[in-house]
Coordinates of N, CA and C in Angstrom, one line a residue:
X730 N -20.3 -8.7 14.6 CA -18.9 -8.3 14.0 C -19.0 -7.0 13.3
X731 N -18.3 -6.3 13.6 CA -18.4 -4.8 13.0 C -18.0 -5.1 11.2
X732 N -18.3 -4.2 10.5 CA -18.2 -4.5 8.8 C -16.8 -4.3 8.9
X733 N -16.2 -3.1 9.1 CA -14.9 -3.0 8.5 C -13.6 -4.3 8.9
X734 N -14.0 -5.1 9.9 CA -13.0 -6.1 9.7 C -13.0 -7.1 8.6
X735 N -14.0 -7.0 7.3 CA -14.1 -7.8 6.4 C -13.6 -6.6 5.3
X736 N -12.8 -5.7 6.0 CA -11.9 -4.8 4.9 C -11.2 -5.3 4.4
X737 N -10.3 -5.2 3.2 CA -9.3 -5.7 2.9 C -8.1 -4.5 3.5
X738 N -6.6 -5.3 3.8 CA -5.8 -4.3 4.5 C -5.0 -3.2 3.3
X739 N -5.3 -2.3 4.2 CA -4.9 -0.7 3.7 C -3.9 -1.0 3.5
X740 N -2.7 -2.0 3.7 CA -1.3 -1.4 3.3 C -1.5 -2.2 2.3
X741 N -2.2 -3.5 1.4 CA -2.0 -3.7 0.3 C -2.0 -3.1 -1.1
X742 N -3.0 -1.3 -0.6 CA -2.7 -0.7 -1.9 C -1.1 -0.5 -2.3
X743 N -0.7 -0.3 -1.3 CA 0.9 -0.3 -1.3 C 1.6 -1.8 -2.4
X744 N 1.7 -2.5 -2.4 CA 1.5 -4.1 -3.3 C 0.7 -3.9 -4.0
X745 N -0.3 -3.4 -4.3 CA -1.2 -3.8 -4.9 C -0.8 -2.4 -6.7
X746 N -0.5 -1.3 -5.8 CA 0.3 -0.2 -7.1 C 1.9 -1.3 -7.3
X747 N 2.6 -1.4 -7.1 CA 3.7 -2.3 -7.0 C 3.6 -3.1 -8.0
X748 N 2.5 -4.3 -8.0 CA 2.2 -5.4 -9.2 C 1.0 -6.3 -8.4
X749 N 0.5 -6.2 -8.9 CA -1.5 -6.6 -8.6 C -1.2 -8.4 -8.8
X750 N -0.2 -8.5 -9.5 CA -0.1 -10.0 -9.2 C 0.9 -10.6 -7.5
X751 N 1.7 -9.6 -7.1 CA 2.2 -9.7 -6.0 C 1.3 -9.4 -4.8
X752 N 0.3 -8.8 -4.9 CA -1.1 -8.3 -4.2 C -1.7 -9.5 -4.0
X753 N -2.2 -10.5 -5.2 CA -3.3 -11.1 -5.3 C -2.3 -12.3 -4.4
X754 N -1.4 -12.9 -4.5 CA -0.8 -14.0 -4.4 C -0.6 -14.0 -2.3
X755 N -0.5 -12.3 -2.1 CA -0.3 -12.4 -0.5 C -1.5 -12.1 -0.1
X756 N -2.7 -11.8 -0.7 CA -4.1 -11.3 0.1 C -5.0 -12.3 -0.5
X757 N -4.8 -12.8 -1.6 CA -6.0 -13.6 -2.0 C -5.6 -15.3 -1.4
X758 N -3.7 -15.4 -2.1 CA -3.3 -17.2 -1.9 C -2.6 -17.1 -0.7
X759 N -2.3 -15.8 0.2 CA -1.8 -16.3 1.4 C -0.5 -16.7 1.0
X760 N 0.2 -16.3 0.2 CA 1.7 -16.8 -0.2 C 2.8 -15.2 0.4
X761 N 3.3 -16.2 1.0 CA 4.7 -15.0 1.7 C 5.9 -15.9 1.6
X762 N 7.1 -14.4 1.4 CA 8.7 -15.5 1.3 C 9.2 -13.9 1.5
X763 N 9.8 -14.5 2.9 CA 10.7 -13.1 3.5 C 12.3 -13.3 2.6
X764 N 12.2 -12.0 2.7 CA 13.7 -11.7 2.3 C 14.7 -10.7 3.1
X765 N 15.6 -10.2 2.9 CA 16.5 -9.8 3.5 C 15.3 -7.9 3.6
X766 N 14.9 -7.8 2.2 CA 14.6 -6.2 2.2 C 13.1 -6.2 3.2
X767 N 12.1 -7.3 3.0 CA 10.9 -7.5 4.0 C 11.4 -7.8 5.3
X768 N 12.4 -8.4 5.6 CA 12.7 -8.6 7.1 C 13.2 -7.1 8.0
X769 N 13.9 -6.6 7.1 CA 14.5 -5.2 7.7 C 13.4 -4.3 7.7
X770 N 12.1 -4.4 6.5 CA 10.9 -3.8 6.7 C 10.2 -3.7 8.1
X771 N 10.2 -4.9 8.5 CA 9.2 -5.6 9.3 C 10.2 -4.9 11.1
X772 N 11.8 -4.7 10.9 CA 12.1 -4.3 12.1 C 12.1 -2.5 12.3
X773 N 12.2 -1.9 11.3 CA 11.6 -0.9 10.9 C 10.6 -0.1 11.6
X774 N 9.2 -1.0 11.1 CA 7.9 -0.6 11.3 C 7.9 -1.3 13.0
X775 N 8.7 -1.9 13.3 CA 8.5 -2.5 15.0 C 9.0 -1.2 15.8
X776 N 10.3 -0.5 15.5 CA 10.5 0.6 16.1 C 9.8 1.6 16.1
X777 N 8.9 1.2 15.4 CA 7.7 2.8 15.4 C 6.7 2.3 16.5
X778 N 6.1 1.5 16.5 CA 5.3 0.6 17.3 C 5.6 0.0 18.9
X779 N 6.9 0.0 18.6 CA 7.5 -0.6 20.0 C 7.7 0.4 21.0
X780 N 7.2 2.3 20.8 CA 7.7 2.7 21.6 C 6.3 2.9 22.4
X781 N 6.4 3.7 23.1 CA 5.0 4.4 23.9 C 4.2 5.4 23.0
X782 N 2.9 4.7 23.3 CA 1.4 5.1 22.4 C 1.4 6.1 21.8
X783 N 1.7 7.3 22.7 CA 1.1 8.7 22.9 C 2.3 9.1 23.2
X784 N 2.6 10.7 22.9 CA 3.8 11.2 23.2 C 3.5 12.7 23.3
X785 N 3.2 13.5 24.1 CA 2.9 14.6 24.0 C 4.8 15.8 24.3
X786 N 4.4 17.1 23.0 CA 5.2 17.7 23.0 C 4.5 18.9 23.3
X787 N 5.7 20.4 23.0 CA 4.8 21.6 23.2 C 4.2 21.9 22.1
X788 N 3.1 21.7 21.9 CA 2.2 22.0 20.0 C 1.6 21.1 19.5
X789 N 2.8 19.6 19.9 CA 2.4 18.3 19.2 C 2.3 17.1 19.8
X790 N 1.3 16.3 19.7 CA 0.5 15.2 19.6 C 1.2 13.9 18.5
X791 N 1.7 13.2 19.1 CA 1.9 11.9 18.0 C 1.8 10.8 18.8
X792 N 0.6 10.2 17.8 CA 0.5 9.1 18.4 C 0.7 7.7 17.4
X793 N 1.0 6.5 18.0 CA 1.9 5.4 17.1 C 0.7 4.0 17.0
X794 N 0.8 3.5 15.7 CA -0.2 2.3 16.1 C -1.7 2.8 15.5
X795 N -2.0 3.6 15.4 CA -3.6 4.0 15.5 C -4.3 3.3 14.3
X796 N -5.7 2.7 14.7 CA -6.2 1.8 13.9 C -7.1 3.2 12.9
X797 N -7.2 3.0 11.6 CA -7.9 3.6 10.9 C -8.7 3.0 9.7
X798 N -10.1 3.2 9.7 CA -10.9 2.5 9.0 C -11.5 3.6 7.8
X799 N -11.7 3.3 6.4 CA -12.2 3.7 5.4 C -13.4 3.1 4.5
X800 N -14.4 3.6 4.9 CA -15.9 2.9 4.4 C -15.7 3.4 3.0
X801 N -15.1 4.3 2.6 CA -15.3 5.2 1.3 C -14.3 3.9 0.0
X802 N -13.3 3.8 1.0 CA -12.2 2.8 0.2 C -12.7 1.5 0.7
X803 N -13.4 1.2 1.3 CA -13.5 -0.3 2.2 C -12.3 -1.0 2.4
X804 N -11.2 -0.2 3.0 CA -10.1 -0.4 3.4 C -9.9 -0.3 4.9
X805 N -8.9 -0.8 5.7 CA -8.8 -0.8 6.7 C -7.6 -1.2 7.6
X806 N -6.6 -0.4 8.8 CA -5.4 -0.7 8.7 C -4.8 0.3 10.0
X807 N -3.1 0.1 10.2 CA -3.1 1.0 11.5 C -1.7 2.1 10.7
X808 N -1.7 3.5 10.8 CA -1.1 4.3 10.7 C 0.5 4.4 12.0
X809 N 1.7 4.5 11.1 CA 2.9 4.2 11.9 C 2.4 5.4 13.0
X810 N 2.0 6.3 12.3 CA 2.6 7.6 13.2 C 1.3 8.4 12.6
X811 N 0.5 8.9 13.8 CA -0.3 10.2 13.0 C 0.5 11.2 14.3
X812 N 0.3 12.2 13.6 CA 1.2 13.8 14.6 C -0.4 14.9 14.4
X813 N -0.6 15.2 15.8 CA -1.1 16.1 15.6 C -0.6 17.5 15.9
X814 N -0.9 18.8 14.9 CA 0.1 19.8 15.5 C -1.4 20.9 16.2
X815 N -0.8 21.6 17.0 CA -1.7 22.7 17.4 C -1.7 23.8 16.2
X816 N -3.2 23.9 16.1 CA -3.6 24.7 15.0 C -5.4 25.2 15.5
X817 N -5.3 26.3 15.4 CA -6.3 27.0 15.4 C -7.5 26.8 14.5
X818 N -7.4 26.3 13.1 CA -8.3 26.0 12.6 C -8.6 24.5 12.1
X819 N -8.1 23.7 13.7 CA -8.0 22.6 13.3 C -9.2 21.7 14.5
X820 N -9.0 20.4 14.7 CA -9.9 20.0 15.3 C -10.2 19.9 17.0
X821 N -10.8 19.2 17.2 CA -10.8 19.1 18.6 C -10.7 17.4 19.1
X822 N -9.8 17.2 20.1 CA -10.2 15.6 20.7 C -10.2 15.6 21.8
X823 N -10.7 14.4 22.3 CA -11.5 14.2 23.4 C -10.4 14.4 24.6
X824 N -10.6 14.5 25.6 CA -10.1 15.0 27.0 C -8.5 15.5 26.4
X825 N -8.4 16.5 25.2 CA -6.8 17.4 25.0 C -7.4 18.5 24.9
X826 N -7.5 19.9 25.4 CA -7.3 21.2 25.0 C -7.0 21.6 24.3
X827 N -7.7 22.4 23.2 CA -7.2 23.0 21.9 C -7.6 22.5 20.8
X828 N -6.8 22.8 19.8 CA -8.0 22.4 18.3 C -6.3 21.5 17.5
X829 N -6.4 20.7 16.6 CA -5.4 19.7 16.6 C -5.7 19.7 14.8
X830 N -4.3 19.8 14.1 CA -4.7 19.5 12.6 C -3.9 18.0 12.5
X831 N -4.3 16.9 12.1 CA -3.5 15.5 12.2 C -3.2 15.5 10.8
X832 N -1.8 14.6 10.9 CA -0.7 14.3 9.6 C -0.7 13.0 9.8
X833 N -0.5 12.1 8.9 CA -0.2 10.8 8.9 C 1.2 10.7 8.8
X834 N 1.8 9.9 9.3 CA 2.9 9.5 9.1 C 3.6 8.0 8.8
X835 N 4.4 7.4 7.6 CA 4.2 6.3 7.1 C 6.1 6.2 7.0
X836 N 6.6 5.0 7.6 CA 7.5 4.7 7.4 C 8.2 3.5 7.0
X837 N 9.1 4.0 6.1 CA 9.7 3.1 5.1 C 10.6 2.7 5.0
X838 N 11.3 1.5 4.7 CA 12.8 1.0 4.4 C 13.1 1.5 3.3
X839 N 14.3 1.8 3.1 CA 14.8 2.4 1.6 C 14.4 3.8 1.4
X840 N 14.5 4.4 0.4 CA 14.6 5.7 0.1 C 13.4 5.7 -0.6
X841 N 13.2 6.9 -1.3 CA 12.3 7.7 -2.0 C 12.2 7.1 -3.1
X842 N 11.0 6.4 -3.6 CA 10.3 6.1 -5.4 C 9.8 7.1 -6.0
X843 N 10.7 6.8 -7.4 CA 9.3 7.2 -7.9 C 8.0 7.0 -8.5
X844 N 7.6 5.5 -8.2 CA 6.7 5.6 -8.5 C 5.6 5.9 -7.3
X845 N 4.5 5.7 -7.3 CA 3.3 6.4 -6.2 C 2.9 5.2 -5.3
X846 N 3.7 4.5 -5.2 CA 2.9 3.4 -4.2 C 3.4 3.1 -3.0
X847 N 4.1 4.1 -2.2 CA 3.7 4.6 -1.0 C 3.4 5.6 -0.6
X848 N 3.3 6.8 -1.5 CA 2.0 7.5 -1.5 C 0.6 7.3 -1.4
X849 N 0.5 6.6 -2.6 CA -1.3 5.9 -2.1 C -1.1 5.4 -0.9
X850 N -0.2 4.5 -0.2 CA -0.1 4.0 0.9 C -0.7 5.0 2.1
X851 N 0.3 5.8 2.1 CA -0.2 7.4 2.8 C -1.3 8.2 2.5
X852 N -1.6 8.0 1.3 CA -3.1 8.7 0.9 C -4.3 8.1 1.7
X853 N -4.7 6.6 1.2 CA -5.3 5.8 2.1 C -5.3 6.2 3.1
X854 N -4.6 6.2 4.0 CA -4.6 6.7 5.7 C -5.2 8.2 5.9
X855 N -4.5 8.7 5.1 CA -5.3 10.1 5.0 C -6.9 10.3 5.0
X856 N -6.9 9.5 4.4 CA -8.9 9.8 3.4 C -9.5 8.7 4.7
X857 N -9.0 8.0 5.1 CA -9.7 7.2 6.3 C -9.3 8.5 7.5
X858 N -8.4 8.8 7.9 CA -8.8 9.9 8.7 C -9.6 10.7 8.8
X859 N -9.3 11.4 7.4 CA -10.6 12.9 7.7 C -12.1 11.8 7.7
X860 N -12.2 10.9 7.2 CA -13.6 9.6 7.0 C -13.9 10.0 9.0
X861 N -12.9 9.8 9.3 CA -12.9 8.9 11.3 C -12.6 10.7 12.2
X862 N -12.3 11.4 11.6 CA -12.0 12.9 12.6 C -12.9 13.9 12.2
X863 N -13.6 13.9 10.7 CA -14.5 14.5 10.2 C -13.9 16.2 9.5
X864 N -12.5 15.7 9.2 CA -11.8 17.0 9.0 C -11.0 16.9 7.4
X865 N -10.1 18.0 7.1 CA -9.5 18.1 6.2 C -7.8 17.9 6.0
X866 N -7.6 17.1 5.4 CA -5.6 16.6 5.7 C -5.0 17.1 4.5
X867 N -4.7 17.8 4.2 CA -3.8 18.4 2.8 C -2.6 17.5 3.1
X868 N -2.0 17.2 3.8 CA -0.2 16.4 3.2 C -0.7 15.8 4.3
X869 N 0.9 14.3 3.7 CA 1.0 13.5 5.4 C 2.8 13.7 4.6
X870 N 3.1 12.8 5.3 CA 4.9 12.4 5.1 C 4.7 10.9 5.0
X871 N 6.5 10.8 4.5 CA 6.7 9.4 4.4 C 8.3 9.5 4.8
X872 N 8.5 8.7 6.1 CA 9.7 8.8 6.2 C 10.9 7.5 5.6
X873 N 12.0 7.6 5.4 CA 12.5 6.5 4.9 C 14.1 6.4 5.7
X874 N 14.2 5.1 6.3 CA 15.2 4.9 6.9 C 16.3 4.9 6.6
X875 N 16.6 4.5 5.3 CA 17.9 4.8 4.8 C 18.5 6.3 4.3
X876 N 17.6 7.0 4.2 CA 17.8 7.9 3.6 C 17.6 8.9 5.3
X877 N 16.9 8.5 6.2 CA 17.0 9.4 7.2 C 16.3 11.0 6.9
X878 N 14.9 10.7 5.6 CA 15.0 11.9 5.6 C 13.0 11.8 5.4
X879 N 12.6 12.7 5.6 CA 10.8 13.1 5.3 C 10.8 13.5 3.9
X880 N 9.9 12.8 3.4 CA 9.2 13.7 2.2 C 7.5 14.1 2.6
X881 N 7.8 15.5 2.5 CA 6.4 16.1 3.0 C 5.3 15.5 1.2
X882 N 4.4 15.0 1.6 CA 3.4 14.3 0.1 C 2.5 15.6 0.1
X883 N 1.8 16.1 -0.8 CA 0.7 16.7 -0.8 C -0.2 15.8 -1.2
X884 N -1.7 15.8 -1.1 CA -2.1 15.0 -1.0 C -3.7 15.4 -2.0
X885 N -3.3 15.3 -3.2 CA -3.6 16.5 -4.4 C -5.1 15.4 -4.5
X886 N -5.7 15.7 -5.8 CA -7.3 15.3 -5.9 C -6.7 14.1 -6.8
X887 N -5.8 14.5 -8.0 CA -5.6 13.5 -8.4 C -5.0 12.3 -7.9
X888 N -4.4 12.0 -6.8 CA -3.7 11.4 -6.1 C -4.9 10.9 -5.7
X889 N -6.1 11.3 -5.0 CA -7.3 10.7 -4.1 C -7.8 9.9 -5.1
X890 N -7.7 10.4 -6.1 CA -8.6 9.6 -6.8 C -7.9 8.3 -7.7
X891 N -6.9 8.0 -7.7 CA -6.2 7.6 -8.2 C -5.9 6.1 -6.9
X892 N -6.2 7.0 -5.8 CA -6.0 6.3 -4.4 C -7.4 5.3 -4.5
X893 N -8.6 6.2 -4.8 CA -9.6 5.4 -4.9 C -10.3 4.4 -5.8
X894 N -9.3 4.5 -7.3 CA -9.9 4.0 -8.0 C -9.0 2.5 -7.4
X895 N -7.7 2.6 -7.1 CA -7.4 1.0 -6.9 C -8.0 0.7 -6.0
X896 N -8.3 1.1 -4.9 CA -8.9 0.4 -3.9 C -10.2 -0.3 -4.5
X897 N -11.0 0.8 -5.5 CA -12.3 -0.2 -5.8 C -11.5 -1.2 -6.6
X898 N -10.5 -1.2 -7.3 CA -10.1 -2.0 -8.4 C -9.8 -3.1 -7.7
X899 N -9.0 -3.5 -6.4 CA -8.6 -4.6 -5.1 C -10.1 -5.3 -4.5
X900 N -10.9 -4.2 -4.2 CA -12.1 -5.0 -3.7 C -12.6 -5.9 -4.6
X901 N -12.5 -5.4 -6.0 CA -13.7 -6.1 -6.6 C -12.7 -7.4 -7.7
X902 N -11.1 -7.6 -7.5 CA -10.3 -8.4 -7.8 C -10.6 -9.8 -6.6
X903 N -10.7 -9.2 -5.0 CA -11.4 -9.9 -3.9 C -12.7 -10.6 -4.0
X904 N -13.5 -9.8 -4.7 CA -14.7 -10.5 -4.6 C -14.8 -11.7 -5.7
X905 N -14.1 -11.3 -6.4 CA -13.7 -12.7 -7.8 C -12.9 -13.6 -7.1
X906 N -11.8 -13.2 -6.2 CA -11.1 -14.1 -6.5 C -9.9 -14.5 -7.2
X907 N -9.6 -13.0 -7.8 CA -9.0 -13.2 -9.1 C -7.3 -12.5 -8.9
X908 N -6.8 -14.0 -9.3 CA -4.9 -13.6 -9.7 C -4.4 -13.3 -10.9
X909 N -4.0 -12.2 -11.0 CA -3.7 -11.8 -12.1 C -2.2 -12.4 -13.0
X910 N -2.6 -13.0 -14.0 CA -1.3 -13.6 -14.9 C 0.0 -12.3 -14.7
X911 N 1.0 -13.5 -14.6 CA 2.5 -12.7 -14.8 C 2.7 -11.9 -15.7
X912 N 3.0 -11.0 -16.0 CA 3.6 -9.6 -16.4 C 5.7 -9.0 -16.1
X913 N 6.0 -10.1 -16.4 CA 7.5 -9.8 -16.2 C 7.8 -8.1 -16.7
X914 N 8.9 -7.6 -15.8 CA 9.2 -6.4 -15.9 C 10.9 -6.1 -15.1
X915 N 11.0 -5.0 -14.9 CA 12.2 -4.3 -14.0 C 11.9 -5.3 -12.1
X916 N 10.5 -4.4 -12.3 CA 10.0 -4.8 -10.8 C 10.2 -6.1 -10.1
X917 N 10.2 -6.9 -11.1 CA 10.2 -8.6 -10.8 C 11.4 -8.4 -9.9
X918 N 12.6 -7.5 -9.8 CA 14.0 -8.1 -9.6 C 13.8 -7.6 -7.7
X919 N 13.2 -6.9 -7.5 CA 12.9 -6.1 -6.3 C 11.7 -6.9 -5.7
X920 N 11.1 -7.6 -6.1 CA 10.0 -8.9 -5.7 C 10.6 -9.8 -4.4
X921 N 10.0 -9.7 -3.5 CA 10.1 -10.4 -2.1 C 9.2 -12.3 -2.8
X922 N 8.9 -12.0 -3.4 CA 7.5 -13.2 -4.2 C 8.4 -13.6 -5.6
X923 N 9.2 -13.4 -6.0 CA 9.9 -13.9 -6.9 C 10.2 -15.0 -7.7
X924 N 10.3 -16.2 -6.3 CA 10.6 -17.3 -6.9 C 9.1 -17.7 -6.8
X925 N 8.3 -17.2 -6.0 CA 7.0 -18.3 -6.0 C 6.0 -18.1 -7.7
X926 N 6.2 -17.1 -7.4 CA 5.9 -16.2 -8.6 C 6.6 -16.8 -10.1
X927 N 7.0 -16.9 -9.7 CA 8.4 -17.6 -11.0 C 8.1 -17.0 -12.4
X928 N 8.6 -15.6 -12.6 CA 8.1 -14.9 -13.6 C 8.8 -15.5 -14.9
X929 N 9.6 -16.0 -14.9 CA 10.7 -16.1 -16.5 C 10.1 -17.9 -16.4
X930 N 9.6 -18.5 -15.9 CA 8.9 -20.0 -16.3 C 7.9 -19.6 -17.0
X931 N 6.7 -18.9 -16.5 CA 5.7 -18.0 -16.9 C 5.7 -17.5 -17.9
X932 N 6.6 -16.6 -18.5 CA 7.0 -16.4 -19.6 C 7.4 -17.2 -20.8
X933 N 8.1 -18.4 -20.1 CA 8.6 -19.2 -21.3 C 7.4 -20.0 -21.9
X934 N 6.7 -20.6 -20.6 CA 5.4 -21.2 -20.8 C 4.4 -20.1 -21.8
X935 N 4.2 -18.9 -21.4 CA 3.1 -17.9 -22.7 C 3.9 -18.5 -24.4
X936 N 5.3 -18.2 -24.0 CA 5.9 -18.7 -25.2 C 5.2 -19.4 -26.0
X937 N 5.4 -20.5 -25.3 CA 5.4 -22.2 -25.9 C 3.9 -22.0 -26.4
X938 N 3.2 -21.0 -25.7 CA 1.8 -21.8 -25.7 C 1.3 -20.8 -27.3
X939 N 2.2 -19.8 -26.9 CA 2.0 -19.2 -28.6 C 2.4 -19.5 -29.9
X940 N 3.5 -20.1 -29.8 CA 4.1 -20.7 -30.8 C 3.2 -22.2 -30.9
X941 N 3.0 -22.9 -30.5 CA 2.1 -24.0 -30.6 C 0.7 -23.6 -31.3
X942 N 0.1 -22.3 -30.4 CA -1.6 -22.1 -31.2 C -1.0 -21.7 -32.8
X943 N 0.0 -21.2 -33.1 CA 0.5 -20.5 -34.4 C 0.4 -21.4 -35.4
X944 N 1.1 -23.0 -34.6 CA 1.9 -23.6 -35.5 C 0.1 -24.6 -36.1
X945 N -0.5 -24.4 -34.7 CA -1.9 -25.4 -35.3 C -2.5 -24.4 -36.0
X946 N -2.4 -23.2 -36.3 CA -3.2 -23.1 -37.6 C -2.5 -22.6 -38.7
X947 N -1.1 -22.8 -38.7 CA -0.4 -22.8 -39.8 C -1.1 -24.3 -40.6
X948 N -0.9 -25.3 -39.6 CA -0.8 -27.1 -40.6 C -2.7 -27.2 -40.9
X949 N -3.5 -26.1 -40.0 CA -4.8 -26.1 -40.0 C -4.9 -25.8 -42.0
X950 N -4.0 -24.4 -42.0 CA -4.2 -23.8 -43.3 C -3.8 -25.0 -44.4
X951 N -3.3 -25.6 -43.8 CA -2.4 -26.4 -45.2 C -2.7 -27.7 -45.4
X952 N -3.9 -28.0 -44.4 CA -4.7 -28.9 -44.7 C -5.6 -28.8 -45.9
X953 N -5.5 -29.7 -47.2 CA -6.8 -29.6 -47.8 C -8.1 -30.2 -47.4

């Protein structure tokens, strides 16, 4: 059995910047609950996938599906869309002519965040690329369906590394085993994992359990 299938999957950094307790619950307990925003995800990412492999234009190369492995992240996963453009100082592949600079391409329901967690998403892909082509990827994109529009990512040091510290931070939550307690926030409301999750019981429960340790060493003190 090759190592990288005991990767954990690359699009979890994506969930896993999101809320590390919605990460741990779908990769660690195998808990899933579709919703209206994951189901329209899920037809989305079929249209990218459902067309033909390979697509050659004049310059460019895109191809859909492509599996990509990261020993660096011990991640592993398949890219919607990599494009390759003709570029002179770029690479070479097997039975195409010419030298080829590859972009990742990562598509998404909804519009543009801001927070970074489909960026890492897209970074990941990146850094397993140049890992698998042996080259250099300065940006990929992220396209988003509702919005109909690309955001070109640059794909800066800080970002890589930021890319890499969660992935070590996922592997070694994997090797524990470990689910991270609820953290109620904004985010909870946009949660596909919501009800399993049951963030405001969670909470009420920290409550109770604080006011009870409080109240035993209040009657503790007032014991003579």
């Amino acid at each position: 059995m090759d190592e990288s299938d005991n990767y954990l999957q690359m699009s979890g950094i994506q969930h896993f910047s999101f809320c590390r307790r919605q990460w741990a619950l779908i990769h660690l307990e195998q808990q899933w609950d579709e919703n209206l925003r994951t189901a329209e995800g899920k037809l989305d990412h079929q249209r990218c996938h459902d067309e033909v492999q390979t697509e050659r234009r004049a310059g460019l190369l895109v191809t859909r599906g492509m599996r990509v492995v990261s020993h660096r992240l011990r991640l592993a996963g398949n890219c919607d869309v990599v494009e390759f453009r003709a570029d002179e100082k770029g690479i070479s592949l097997r039975n195409t002519p010419g030298r080829w600079q590859p972009m990742p391409v990562e598509y998404k329901h909804g519009h543009s965040k801001e927070t970074d967690a489909d960026r890492l998403q897209l970074c990941a892909q990146a850094m397993a690329l140049e890992e698998m082509l042996v080259c250099d990827i300065p940006q990929g994109a992220l396209f988003y369906w509702e919005t109909r529009r690309r955001e070109i990512v640059p794909l800066t040091e800080e970002l890589r590394r930021k890319t890499q510290r969660l992935a070590d931070e996922m592997n070694g939550y994997f090797a524990r085993g470990y689910t991270p307690k609820v953290r109620p926030g904004k985010h909870c409301n946009a949660c596909s994992l919501k009800d399993l999750c049951l963030p405001a019981l969670y909470q009420r429960a920290d409550a109770i359990a604080y006011l009870r340790e409080h109240l035993d060493e209040a009657l503790q003190e007032e014991t003579p």
